[in-house]
Coordinates of C-alpha atoms in Angstrom, one line a residue:
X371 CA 0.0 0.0 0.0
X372 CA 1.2 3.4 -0.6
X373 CA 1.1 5.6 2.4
X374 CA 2.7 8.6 0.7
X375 CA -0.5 10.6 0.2
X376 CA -1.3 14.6 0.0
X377 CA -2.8 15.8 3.3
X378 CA -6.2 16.9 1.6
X379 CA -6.1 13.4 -0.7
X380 CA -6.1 11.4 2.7
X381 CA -8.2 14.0 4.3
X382 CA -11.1 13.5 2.2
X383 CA -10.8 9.7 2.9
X384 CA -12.7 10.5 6.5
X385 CA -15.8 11.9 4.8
X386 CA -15.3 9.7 1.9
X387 CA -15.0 13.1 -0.3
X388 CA -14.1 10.7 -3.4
X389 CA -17.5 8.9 -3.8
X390 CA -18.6 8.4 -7.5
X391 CA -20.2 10.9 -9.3
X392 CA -23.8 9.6 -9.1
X393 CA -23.8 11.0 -5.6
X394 CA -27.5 11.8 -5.2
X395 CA -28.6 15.8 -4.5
X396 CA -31.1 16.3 -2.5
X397 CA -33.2 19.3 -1.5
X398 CA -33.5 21.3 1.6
X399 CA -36.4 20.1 3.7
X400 CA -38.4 22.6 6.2
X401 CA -38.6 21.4 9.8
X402 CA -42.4 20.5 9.3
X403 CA -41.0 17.9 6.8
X404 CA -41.2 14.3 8.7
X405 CA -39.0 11.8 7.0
X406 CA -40.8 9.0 5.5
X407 CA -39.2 5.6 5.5
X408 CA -38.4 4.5 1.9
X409 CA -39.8 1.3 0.9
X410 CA -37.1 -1.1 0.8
X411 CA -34.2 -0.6 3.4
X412 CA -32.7 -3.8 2.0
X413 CA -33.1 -2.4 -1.9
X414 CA -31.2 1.0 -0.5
X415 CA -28.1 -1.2 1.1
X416 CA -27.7 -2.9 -2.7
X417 CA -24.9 -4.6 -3.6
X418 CA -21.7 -5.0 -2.0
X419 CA -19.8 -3.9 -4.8
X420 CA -22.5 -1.8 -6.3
X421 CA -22.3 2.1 -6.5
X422 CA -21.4 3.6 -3.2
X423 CA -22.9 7.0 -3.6
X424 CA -26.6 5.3 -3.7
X425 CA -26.5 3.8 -0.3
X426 CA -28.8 4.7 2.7
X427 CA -25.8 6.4 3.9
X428 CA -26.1 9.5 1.0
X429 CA -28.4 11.9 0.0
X430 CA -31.5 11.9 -0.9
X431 CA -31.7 8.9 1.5
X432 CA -29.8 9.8 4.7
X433 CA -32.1 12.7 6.0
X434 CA -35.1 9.9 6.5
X435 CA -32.6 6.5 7.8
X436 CA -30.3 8.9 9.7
X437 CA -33.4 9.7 12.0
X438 CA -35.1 6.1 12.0
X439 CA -32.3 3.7 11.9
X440 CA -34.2 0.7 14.2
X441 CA -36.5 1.1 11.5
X442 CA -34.0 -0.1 8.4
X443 CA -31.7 -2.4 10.5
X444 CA -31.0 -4.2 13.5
X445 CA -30.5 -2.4 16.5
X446 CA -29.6 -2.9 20.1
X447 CA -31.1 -0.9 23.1
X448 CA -28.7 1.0 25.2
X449 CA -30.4 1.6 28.0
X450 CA -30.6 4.9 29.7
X451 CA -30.9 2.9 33.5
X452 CA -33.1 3.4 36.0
X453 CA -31.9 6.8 37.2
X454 CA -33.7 10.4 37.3
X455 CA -33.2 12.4 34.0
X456 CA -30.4 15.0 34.6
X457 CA -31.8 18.3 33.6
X458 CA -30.4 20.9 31.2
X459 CA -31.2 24.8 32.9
X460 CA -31.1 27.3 29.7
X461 CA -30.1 30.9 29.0
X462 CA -30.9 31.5 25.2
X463 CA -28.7 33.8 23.1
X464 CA -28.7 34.4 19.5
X465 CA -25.4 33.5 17.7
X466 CA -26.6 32.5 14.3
X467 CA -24.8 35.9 12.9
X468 CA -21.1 35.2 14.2
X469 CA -19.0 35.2 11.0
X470 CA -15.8 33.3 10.1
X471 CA -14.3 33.0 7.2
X472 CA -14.9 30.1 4.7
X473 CA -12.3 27.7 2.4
X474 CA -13.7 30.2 -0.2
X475 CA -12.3 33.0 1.3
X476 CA -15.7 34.6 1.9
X477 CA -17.2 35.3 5.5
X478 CA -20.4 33.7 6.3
X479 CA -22.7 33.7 8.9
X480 CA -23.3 30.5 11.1
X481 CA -27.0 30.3 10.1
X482 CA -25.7 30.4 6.4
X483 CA -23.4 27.9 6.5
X484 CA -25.7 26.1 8.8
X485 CA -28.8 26.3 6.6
X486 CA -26.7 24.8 3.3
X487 CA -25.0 21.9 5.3
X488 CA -28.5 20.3 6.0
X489 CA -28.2 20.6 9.7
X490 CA -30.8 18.2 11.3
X491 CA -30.2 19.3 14.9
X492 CA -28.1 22.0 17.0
X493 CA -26.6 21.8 20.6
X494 CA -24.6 24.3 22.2
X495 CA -23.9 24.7 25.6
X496 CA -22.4 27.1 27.5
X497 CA -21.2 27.3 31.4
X498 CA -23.6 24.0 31.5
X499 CA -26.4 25.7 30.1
X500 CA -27.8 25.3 27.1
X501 CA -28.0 28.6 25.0
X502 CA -28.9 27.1 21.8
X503 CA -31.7 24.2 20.6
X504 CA -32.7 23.7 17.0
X505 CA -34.4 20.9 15.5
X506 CA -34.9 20.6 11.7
X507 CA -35.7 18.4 8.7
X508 CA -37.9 16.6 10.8
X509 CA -36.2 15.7 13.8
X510 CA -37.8 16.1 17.3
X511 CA -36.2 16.2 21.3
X512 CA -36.6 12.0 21.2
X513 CA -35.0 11.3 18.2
X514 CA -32.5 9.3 17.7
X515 CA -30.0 10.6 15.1
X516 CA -27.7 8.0 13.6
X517 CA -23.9 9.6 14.5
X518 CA -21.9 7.4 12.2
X519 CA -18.3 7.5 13.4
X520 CA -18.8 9.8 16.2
X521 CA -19.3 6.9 17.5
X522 CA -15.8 5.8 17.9
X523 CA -15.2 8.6 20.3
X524 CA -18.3 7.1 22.8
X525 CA -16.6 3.7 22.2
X526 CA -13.4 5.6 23.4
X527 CA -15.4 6.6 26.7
X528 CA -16.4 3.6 27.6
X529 CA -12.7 1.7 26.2
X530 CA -11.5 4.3 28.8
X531 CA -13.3 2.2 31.7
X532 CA -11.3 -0.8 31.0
X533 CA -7.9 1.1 31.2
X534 CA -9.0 2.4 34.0
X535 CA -9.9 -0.6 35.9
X536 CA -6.7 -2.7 34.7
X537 CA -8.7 -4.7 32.9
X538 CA -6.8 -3.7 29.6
X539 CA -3.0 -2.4 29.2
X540 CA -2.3 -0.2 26.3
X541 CA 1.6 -1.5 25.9
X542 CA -0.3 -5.3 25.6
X543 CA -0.2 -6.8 22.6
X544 CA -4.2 -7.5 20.8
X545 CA -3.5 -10.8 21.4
X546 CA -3.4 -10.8 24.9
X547 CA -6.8 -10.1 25.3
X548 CA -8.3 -11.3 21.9
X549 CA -6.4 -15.5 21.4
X550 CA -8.3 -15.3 17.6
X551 CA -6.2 -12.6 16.8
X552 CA -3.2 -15.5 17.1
X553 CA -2.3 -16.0 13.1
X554 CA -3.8 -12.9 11.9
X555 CA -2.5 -9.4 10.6
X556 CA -3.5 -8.5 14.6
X557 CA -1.7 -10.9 16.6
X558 CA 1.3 -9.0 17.7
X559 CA -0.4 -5.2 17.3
X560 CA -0.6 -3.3 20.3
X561 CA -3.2 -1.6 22.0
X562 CA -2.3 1.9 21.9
X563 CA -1.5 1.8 18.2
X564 CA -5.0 0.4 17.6
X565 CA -6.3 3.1 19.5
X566 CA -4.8 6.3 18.1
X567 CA -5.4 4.2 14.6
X568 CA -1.3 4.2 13.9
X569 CA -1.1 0.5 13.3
X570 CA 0.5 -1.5 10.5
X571 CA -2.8 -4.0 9.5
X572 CA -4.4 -2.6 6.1
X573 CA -7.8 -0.6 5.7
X574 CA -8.2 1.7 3.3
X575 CA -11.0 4.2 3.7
X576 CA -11.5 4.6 0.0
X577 CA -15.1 4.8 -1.0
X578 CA -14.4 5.3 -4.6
X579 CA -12.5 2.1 -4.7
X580 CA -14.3 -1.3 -4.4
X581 CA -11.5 -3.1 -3.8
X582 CA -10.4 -1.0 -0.7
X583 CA -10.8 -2.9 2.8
X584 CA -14.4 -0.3 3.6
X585 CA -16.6 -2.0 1.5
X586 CA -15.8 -5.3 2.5
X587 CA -15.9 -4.1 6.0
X588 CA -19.4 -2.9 5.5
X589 CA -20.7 -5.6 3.9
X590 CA -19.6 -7.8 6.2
X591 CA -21.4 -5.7 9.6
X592 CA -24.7 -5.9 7.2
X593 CA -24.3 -1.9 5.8
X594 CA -24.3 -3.3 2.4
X595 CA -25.5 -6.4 1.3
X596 CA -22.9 -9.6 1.3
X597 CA -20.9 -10.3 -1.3
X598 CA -20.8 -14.4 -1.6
X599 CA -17.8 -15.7 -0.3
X600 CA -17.2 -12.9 1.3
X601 CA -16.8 -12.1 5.1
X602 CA -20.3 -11.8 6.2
X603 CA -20.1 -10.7 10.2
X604 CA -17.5 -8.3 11.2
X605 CA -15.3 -10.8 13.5
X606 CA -14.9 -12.7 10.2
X607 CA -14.0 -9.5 8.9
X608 CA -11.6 -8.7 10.8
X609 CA -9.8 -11.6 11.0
X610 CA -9.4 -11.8 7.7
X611 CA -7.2 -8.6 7.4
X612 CA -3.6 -8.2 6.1
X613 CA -0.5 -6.1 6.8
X614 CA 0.7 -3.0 5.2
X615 CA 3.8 -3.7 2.9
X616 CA 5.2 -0.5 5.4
X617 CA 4.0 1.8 7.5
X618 CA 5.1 5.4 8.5
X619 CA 3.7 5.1 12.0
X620 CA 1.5 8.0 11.6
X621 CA -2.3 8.4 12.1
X622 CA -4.1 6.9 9.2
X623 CA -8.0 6.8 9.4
X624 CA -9.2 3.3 9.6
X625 CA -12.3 1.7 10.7
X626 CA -11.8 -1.4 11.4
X627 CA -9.0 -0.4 14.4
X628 CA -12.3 0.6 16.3
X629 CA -14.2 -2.3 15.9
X630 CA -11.4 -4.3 17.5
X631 CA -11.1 -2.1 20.7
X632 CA -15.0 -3.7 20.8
X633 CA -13.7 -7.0 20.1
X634 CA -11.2 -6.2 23.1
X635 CA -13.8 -4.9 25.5
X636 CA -16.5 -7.9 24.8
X637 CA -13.7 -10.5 25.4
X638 CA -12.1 -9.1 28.3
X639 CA -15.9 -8.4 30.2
X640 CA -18.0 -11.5 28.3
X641 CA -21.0 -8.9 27.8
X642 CA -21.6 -7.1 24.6
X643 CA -20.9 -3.7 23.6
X644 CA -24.3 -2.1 23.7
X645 CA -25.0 -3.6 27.0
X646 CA -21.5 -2.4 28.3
X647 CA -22.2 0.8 27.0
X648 CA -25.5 1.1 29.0
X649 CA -23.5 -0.3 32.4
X650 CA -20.3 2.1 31.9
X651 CA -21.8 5.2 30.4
X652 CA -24.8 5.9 29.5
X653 CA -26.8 4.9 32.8
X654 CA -25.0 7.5 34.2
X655 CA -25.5 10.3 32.8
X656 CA -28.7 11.0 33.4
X657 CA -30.1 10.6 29.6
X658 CA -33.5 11.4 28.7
X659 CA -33.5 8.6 26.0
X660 CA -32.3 4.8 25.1
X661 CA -29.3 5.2 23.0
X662 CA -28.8 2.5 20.4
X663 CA -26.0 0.5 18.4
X664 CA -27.0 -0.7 15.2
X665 CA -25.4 -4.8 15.3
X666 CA -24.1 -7.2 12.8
X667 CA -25.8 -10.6 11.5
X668 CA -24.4 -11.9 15.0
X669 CA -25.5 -9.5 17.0
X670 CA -22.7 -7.7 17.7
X671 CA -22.4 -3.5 18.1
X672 CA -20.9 -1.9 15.0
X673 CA -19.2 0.4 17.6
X674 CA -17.1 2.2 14.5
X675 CA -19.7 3.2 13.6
X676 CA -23.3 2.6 14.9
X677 CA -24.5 4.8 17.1
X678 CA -27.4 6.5 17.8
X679 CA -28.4 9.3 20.5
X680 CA -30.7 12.5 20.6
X681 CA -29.5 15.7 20.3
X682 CA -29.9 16.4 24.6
X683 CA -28.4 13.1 25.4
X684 CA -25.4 14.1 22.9
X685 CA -24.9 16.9 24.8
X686 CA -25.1 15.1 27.9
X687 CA -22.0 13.1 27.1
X688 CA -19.9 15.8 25.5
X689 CA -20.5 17.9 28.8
X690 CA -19.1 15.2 30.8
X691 CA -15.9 15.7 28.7
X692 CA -16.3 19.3 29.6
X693 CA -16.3 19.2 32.9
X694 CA -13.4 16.7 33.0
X695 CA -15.0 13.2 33.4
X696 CA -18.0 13.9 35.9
X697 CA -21.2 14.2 35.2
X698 CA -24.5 13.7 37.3
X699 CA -22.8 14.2 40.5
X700 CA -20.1 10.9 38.9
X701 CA -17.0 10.8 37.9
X702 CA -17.9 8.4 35.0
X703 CA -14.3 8.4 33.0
X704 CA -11.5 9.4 34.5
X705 CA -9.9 13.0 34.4
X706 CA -7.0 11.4 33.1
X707 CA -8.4 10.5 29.9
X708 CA -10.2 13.5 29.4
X709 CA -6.4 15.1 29.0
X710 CA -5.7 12.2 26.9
X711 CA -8.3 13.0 24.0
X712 CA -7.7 16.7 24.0
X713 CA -4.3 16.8 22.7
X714 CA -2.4 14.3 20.7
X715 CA 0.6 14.1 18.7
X716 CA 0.6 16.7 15.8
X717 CA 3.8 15.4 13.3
X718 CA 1.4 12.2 13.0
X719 CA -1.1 14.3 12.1
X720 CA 0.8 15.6 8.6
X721 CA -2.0 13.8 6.6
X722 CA -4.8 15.5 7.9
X723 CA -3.8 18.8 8.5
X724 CA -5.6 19.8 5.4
X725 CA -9.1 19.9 7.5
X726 CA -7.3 20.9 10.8
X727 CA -4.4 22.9 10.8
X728 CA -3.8 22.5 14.1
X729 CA -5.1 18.9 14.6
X730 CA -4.1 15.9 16.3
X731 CA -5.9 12.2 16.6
X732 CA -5.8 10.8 19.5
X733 CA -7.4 7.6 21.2
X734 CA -10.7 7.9 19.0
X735 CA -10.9 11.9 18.9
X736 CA -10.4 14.3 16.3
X737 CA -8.0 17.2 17.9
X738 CA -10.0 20.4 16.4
X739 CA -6.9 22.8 18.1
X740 CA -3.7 21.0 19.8
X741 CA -2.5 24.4 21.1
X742 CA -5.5 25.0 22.7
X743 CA -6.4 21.2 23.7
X744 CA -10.2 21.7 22.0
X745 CA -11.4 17.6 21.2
X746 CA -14.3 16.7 18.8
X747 CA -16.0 13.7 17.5
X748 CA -16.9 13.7 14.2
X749 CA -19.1 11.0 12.2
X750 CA -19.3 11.1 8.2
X751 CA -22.0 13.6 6.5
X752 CA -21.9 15.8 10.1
X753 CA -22.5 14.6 12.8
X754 CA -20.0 16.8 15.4
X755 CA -19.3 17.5 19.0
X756 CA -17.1 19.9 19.6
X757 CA -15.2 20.7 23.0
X758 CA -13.8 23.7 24.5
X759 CA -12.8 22.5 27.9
X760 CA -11.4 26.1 28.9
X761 CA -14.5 28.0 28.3
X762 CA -16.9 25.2 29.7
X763 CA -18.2 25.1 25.9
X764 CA -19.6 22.4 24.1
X765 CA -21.5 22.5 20.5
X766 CA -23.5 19.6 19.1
X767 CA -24.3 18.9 15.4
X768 CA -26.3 16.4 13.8
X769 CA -26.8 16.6 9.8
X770 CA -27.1 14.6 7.0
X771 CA -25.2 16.6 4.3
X772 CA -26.4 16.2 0.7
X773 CA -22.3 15.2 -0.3
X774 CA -19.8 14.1 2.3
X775 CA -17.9 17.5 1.3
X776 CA -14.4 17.6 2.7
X777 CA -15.1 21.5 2.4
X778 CA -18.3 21.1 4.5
X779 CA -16.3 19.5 7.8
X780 CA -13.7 22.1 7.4
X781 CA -15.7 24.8 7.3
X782 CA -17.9 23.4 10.4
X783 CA -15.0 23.4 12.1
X784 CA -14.0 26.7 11.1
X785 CA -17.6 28.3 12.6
X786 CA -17.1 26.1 15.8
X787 CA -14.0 27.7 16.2
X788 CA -16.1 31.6 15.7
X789 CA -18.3 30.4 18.4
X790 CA -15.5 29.5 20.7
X791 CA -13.5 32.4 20.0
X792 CA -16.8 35.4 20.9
X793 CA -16.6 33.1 24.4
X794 CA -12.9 33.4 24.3
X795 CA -12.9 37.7 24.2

């Protein structure tokens, strides 16, 4: 594999930026719009190898599955617990006309760039209040909006338990804690590399290239539908892998290095993810609503990428990063990791600094700004939390962009970084 790639080439492999052509458009839909479920959930996934850019995961499709997932695939229940909801106290401003400056060169208001990126739902809250609420394209308070691979950064709260606890070693090999990994690409991986996704087993996140590990990957966890003789749940998938010819040791986006930190987790406790998920995290904060994990043909969370949360409960978590761990009146992860996914190393960020600058990846989270330690999740077509642990801030999106435009992220990150700057004065 060659690993020499431009930094907005490999850049535009995390939002899949190269899809075909036939990339659906869609228009913009009004809030009173409620999304209708298309007929044939299994006729949207088509085949594996088909055309990439008509799957339920892009336009015009993705506004109506992004909202009712459990209603086109399997899904597990993450339960909220038992516990009294943790309310949100507000204190509503207006910052839809804070300006930054677009890729284009042009400023632009945060509605306007909000309004063309096909936001679905908007969080922000300040100082622990929330100062902003909007719902759109019809999404409501107890929807759950599909996050795609913001996901990996709630499977990195809840991986964080297990470090925590001894359970897992970073400096172990995969091995150790998963014996099917003996004989395969895995066997003699560590941890830590699988976690800041610096390892030397191949994935390539290439959606305009069939033959490129994602597609396979997605067929097998039951995205796409499965190619005969191919792997068809994502343990056989993963298993399956090979090495790199060479490797620079630097952050490469991959998939599949997710998926077996849930492979580690389920092994090590003997529960699955969704239900460790529900133990760890999310009966703990307090959450309004279920959560869910969409699962493979053997039940298994898609934790890469198969999350789903409402907008409140969103915020929920990413203020628990905020305030350093703690949430609820709990310290649910550990302080410690908080400081781990808010800065990272930034020379193994040379690929990516085409969408941030002044990036870093670390342990499942996008670095928005290593000088000034702000952490993010971000999931393909929009789906962002943003976290500014210095000014208590924290900003949720949910979208479903019409094109997983490399320019859209960039620029959402660019009028995040508006909103935490007016705090910053």
């Amino acid at each position: 594999m060659n690993i020499t790639l431009s930094k907005s080439l490999t850049a535009t492999w995390v939002l899949g930026v190269l899809l075909s052509a036939n990339v659906l458009a869609k228009a913009p839909q009004t809030p009173d719009q409620i999304p209708i479920l298309p007929a044939s959930a299994e006729a949207l996934r088509g085949s594996a190898y088909g055309d990439f850019g008509r799957s339920w995961q892009n336009a015009p499709h993705n506004t109506t599955i992004y909202q009712q997932i459990s209603r086109a695939f399997p899904t597990a229940v993450v339960w909220r617990g038992n516990g009294e909801v943790s309310h949100f106290e507000y204190n509503k401003q207006d910052l839809s006309k804070i300006t930054f400056t677009n890729l284009k060169g042009q400023q632009e208001t945060f509605q306007h760039h909000l309004d063309r990126t096909f936001n679905d739902g908007l969080l922000i809250i300040k100082d622990g209040k929330i100062i902003t609420e909007e719902y759109h394209n019809g999404m409501k308070p107890h929807t759950r909006h599909h996050l795609m691979s913001a996901s990996k950064s709630l499977t990195s709260t809840l991986f964080s338990t297990f470090v925590e606890d001894g359970s897992v070693e970073l400096d172990k090999t995969i091995a150790t804690y998963v014996p099917e990994a003996k004989g395969t690409a895995w066997e003699d991986v560590k941890v830590s590399d699988v976690l800041n996704m610096t390892s030397n087993v191949q994935y390539r996140e290439e959606f305009d290239n069939p033959d490129a590990e994602v597609w396979a990957h997605e067929s097998a966890v039951g995205w796409r539908n499965v190619a005969q003789g191919k792997p068809s749940t994502n343990r056989e998938f993963l298993y399956s892998m090979n090495k790199m010819d060479k490797t620079d040791g630097k952050f490469h986006y991959r998939s599949s290095e997710t998926d077996m930190l849930g492979q580690i987790m389920e092994n090590v406790s003997g529960i699955g993810s969704a239900e460790l998920f529900s133990q760890r995290i999310w009966s703990k904060l307090g959450a309004e609503e279920d959560a869910q994990c969409m699962v493979d043909r053997e039940g298994a969370c898609v934790v890469m990428g198969g999350f789903g949360t409402t907008l409140r409960d969103l915020g929920r978590w990413g203020q628990m990063l905020a305030n350093g761990g703690k949430f609820n009146g709990l310290q649910i992860i550990s302080q410690d990791w908080v400081n781990k996914v808010s800065t990272g190393d930034h020379e193994k960020f040379e690929h990516y600094t085409g969408m941030l600058p002044k990036g870093a990846y670390s342990a499942q989270f996008w670095i928005a700004d290593n000088e000034r330690n702000i952490t993010s999740a971000l999931g393909y077509a929009g789906q962002q939390v943003y976290i500014d642990r210095d000014i208590n801030l924290v900003i949720v999106r949910l979208s479903t962009w019409d094109k997983p435009d490399y320019s859209y992220a960039t620029d959402s990150y660019r009028a995040m970084e508006a909103i935490s700057n007016h705090f910053r004065k």
